mmCIF file of C-alpha atoms and ligand atoms in Angstrom:
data_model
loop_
_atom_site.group_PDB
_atom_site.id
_atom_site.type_symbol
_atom_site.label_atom_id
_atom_site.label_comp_id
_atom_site.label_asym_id
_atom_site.label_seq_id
_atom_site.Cartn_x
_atom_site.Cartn_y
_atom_site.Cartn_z
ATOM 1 C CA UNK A 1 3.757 -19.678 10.339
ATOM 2 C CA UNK A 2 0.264 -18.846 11.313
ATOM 3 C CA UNK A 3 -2.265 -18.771 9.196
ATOM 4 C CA UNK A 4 -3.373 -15.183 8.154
ATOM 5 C CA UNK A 5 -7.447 -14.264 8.159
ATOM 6 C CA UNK A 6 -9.542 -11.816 6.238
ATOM 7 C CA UNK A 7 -9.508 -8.848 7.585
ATOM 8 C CA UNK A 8 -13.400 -8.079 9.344
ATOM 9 C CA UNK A 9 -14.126 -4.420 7.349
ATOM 10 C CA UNK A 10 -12.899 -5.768 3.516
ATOM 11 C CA UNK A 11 -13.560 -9.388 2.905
ATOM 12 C CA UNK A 12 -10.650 -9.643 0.079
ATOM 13 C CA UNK A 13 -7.868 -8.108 2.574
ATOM 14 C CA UNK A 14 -5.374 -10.273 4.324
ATOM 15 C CA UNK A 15 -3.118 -8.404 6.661
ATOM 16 C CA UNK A 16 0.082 -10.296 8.070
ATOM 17 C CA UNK A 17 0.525 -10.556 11.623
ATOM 18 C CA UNK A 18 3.996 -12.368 12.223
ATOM 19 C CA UNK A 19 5.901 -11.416 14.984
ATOM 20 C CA UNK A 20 9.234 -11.282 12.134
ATOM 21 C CA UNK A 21 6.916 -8.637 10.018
ATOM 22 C CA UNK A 22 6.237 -6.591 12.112
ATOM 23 C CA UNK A 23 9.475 -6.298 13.633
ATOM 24 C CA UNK A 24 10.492 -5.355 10.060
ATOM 25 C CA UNK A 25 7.879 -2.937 9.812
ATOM 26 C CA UNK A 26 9.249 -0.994 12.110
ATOM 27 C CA UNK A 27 12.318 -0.791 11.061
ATOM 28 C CA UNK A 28 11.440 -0.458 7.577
ATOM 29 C CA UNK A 29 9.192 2.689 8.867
ATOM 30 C CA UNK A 30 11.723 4.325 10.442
ATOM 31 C CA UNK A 31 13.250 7.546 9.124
ATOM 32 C CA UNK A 32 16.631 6.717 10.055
ATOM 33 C CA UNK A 33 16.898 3.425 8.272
ATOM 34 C CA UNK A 34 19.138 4.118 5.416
ATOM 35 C CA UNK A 35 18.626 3.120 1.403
ATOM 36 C CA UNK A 36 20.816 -0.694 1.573
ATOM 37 C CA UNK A 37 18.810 -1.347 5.296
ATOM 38 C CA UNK A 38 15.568 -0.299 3.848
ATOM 39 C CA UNK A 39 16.054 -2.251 0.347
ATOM 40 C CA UNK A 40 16.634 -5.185 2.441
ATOM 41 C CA UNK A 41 13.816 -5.314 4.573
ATOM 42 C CA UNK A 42 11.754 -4.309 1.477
ATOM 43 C CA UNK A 43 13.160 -7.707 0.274
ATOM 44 C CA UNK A 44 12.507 -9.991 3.623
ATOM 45 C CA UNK A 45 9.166 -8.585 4.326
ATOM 46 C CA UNK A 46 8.331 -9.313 0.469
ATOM 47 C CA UNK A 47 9.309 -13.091 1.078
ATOM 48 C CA UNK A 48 7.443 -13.113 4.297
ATOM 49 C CA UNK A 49 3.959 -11.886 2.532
ATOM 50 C CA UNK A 50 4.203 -13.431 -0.284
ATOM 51 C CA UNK A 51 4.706 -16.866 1.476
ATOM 52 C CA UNK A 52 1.611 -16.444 3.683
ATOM 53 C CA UNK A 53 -0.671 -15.118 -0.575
ATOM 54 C CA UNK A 54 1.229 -18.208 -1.954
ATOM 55 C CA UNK A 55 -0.853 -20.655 0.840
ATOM 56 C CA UNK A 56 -3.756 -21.535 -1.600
ATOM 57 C CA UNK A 57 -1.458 -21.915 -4.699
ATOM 58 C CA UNK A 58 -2.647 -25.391 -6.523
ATOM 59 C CA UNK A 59 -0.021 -28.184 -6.626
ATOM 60 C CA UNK A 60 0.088 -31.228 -8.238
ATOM 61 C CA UNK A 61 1.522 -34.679 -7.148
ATOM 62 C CA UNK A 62 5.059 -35.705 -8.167
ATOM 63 C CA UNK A 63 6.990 -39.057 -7.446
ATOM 64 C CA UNK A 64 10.158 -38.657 -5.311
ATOM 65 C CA UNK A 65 12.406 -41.631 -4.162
ATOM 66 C CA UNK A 66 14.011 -40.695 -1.182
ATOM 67 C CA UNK A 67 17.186 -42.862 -0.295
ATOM 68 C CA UNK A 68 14.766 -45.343 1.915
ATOM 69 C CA UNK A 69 11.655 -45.488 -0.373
ATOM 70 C CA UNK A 70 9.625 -44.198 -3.381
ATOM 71 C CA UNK A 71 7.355 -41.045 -1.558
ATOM 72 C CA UNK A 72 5.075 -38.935 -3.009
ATOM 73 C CA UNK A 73 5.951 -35.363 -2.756
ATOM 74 C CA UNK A 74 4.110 -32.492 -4.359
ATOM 75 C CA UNK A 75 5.198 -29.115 -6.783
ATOM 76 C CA UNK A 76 3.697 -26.254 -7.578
ATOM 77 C CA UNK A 77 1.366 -26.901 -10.748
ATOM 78 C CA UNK A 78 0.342 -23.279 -11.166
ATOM 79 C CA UNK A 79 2.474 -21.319 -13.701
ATOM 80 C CA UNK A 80 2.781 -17.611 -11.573
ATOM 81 C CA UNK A 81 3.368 -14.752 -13.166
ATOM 82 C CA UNK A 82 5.267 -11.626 -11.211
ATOM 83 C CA UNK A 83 3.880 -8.063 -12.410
ATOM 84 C CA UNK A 84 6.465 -5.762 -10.401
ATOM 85 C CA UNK A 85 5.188 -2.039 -10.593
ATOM 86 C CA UNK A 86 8.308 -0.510 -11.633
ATOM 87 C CA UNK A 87 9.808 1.560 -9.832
ATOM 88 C CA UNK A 88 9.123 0.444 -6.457
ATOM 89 C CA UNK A 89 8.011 -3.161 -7.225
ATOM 90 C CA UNK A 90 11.336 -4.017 -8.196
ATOM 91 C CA UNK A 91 12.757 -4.524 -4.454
ATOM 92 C CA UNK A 92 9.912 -7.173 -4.351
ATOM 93 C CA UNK A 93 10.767 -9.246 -7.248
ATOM 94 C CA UNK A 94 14.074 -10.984 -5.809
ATOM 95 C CA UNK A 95 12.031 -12.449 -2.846
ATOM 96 C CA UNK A 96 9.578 -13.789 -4.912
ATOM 97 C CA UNK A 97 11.198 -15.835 -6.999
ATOM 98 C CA UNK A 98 13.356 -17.103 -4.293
ATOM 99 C CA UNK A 99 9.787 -18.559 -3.564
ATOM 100 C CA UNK A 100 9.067 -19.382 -7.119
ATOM 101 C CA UNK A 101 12.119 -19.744 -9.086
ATOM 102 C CA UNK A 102 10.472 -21.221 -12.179
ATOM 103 C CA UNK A 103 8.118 -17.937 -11.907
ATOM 104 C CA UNK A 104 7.562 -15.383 -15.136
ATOM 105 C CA UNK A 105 8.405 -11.865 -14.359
ATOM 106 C CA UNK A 106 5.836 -9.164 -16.644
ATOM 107 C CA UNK A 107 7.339 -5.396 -15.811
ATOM 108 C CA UNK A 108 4.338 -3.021 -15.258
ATOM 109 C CA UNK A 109 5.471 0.587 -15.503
ATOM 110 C CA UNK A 110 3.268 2.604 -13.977
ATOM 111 C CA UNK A 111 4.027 6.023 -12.210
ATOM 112 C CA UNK A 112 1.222 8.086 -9.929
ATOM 113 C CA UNK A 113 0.560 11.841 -11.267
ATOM 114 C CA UNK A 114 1.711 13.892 -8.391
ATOM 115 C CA UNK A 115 -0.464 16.593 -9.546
ATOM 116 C CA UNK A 116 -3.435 14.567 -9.885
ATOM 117 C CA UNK A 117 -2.731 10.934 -8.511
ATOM 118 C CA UNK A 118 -3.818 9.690 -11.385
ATOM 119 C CA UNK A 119 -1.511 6.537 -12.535
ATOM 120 C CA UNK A 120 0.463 7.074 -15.978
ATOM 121 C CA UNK A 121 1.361 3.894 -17.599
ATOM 122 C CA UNK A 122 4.920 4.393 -19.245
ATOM 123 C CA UNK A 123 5.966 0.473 -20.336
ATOM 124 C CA UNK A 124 4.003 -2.679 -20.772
ATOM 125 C CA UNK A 125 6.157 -5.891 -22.525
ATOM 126 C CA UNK A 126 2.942 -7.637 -22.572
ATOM 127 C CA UNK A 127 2.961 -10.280 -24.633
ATOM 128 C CA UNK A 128 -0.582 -10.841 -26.875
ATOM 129 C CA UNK A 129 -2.061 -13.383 -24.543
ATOM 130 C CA UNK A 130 -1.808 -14.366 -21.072
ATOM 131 C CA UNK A 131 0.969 -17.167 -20.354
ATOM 132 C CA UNK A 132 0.445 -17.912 -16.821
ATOM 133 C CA UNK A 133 -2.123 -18.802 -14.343
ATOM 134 C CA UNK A 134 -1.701 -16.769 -11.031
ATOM 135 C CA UNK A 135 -0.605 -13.307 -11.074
ATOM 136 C CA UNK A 136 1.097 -11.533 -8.485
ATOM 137 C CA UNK A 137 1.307 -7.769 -9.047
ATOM 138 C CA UNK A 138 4.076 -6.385 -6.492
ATOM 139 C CA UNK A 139 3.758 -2.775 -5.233
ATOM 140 C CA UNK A 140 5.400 -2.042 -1.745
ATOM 141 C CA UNK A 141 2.642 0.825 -1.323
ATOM 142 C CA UNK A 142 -1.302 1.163 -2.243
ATOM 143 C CA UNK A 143 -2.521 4.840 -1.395
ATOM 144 C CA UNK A 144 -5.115 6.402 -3.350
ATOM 145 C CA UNK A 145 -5.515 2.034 -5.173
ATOM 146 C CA UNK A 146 -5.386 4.173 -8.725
ATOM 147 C CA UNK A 147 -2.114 2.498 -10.043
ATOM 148 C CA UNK A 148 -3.224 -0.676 -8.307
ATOM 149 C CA UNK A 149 -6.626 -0.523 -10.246
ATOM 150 C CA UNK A 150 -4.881 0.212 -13.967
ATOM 151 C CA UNK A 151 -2.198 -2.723 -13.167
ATOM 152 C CA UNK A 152 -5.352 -5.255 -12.631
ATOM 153 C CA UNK A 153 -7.849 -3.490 -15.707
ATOM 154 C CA UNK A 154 -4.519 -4.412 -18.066
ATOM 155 C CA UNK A 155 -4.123 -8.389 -16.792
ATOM 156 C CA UNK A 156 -7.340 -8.786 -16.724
ATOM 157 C CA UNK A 157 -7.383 -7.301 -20.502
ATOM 158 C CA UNK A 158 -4.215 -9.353 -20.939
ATOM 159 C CA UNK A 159 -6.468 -12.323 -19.921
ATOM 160 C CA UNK A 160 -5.397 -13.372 -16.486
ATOM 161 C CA UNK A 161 -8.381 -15.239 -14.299
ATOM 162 C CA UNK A 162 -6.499 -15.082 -11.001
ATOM 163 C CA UNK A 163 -4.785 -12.083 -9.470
ATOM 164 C CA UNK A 164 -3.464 -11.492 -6.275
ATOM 165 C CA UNK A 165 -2.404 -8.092 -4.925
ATOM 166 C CA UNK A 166 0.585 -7.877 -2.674
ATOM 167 C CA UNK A 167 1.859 -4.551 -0.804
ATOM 168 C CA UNK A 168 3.530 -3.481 2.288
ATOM 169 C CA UNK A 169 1.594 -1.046 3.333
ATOM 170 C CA UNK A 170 -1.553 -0.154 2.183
ATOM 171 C CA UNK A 171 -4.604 2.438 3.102
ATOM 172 C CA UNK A 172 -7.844 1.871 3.995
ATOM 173 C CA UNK A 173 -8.688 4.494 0.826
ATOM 174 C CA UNK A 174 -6.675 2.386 -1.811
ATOM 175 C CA UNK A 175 -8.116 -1.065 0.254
ATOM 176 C CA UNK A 176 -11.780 0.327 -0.642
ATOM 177 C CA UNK A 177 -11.137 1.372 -4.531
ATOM 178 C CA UNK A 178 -9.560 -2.231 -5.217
ATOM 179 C CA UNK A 179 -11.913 -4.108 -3.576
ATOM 180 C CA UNK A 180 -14.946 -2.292 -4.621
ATOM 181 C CA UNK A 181 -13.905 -1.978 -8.792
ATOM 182 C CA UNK A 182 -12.149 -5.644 -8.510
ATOM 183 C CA UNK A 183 -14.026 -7.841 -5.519
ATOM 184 C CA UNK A 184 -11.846 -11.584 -6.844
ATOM 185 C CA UNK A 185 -8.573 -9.708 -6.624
ATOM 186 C CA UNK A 186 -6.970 -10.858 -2.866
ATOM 187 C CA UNK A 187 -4.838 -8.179 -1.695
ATOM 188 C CA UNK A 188 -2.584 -9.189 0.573
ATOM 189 C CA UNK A 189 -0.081 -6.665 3.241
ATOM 190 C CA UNK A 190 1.828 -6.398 6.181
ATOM 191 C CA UNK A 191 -0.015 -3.524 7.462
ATOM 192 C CA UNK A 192 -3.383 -1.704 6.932
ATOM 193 C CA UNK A 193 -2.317 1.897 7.738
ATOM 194 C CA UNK A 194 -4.788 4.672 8.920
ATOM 195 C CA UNK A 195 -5.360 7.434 5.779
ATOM 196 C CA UNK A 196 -3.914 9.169 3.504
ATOM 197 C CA UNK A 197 -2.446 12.661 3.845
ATOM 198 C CA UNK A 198 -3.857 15.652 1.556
ATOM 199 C CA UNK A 199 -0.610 15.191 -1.022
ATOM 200 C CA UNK A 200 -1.982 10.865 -1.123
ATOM 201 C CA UNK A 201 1.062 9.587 0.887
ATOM 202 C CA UNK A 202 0.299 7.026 3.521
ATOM 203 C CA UNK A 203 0.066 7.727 7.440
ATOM 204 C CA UNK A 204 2.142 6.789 9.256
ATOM 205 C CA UNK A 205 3.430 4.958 6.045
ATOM 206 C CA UNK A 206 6.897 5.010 5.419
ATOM 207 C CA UNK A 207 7.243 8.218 3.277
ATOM 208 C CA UNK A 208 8.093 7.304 -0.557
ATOM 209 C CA UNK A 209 8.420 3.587 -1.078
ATOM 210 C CA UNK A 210 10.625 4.323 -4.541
ATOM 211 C CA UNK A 211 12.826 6.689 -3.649
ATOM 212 C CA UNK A 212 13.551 5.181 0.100
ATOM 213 C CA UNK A 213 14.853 2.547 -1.959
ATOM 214 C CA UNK A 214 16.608 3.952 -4.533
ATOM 215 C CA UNK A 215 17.956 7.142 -2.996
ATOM 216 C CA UNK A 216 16.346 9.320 -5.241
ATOM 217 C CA UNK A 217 14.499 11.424 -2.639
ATOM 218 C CA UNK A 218 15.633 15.485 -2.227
ATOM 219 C CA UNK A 219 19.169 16.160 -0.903
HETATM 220 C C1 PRP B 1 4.053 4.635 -5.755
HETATM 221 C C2 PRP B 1 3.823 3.204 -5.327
HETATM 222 C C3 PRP B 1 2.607 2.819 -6.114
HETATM 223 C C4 PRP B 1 1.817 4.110 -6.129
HETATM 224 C C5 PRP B 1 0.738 4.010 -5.091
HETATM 225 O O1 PRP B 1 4.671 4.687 -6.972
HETATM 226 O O2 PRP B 1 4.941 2.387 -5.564
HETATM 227 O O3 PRP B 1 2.881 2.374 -7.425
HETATM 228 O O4 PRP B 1 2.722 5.156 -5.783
HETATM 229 O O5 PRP B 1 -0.096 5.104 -5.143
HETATM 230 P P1 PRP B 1 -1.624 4.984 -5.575
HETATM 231 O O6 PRP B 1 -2.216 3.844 -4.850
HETATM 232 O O7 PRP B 1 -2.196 6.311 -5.131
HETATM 233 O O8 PRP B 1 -1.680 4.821 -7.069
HETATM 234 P P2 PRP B 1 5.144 6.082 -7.635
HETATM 235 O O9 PRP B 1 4.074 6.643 -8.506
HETATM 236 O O10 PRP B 1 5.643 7.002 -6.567
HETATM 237 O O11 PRP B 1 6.290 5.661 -8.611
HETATM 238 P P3 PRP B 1 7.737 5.031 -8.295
HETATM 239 O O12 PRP B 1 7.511 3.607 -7.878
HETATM 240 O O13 PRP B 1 8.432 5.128 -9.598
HETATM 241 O O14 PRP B 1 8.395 5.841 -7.214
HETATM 242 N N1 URA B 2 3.547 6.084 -2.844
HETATM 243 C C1 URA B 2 4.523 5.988 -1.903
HETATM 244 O O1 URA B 2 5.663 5.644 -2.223
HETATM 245 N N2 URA B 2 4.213 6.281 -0.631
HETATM 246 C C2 URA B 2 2.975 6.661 -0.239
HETATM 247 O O2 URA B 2 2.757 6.916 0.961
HETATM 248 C C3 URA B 2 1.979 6.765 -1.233
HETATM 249 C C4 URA B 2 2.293 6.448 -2.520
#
């Protein structure tokens, strides 16, 4: 899989470029692609990002004999924590720990305004002190970056040092306010999208990342 750069306007932005993404993008995109499709392209595109954020995760060396000699072979030495931003988060979580399986998973509930766009934090199982070393918060969309924002101000309270960011789809808006109020967080996403409309939804985006999934939408 090829490498994937920062992007040239925000420094702490990586956006995928795989062939396999963005086929999925597409179809992910589309109107027409119903709730079971979309949850499972929510899923593969999850395990497709999240392999290219996982590239600098720290390893340590580990003594394998194979069935012709003793090798040394290497496992992930970082304990990574999974912050899903419920609800839409969620359809991220299963892909990630088919990456990580020995991964923690912290729910974050956190739900945007739609009055204000302000995020309101409704659950937080916290416990006191941080127990891992690498977070990954998982949010399928970052629009206005408000929920985004409050998800990294609590780990960081929590005490997490390292925290990665990893969408679907994000806009340059929400790109700017996370980078600007949190310049070590990575963010990492298959697409930078152009702006956001006057209600905060994405364009072209995919319409509502939560209830897409969940078919919660109108009708
Ligand atoms: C969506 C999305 C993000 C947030 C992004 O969640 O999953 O959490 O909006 O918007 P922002 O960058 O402007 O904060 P939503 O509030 O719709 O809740 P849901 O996941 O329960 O549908
Ligand atoms: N949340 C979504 O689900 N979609 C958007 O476009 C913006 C916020």
């Amino acid at each position: 899989m090829r490498a994937v750069s920062a992007h040239a306007d925000f420094p702490t932005l990586h956006v995928s470029n795989h062939p396999a993404v963005l086929h999925k993008l597409a179809l992910l995109r589309d109107e027409t692609t119903e709730h079971k499709k979309f949850r499972e392209l929510v899923r593969e595109i999850s395990w497709l990002v999240g392999y290219e954020a996982l590239a600098d995760a720290r390893l340590s060396p580990v003594p394998v004999q194979t069935p012709i000699e003793l090798t040394e072979g290497a496992r992930l030495a970082d304990r990574i924590g999974l912050v899903p931003i419920l609800r839409a988060g969620l359809g991220m979580v299963d892909a990630m720990l088919e990456l990580m399986p020995t991964a923690q998973v912290w729910h974050l509930g956190l739900f945007r305004d739609e009055r204000t766009l302000r995020p309101v934090e409704y659950y937080n199982k916290l416990p006191d002190h941080s127990t891992v070393d690498l977070c990954l918060i998982l949010d399928p969309m970052l629009a206005t970056g408000g929920s985004a924002t409050a998800a990294i101000e609590v780990l960081k309270e929590w005490g997490a040092t390292r925290i990665k960011l990893i969408n679907l789809i994000a806009a340059p808006e929400g790109v700017r306010a996370v980078a600007s109020a949190h310049p070590d967080v990575a963010i990492h996403t298959a697409a930078l999208d152009r702006q956001l409309n006057e209600r905060g939804y994405i364009m072209p985006g995919l319409g509502d990342a939560g209830d897409r999934q969940f078919g919660t939408g109108v009708g």
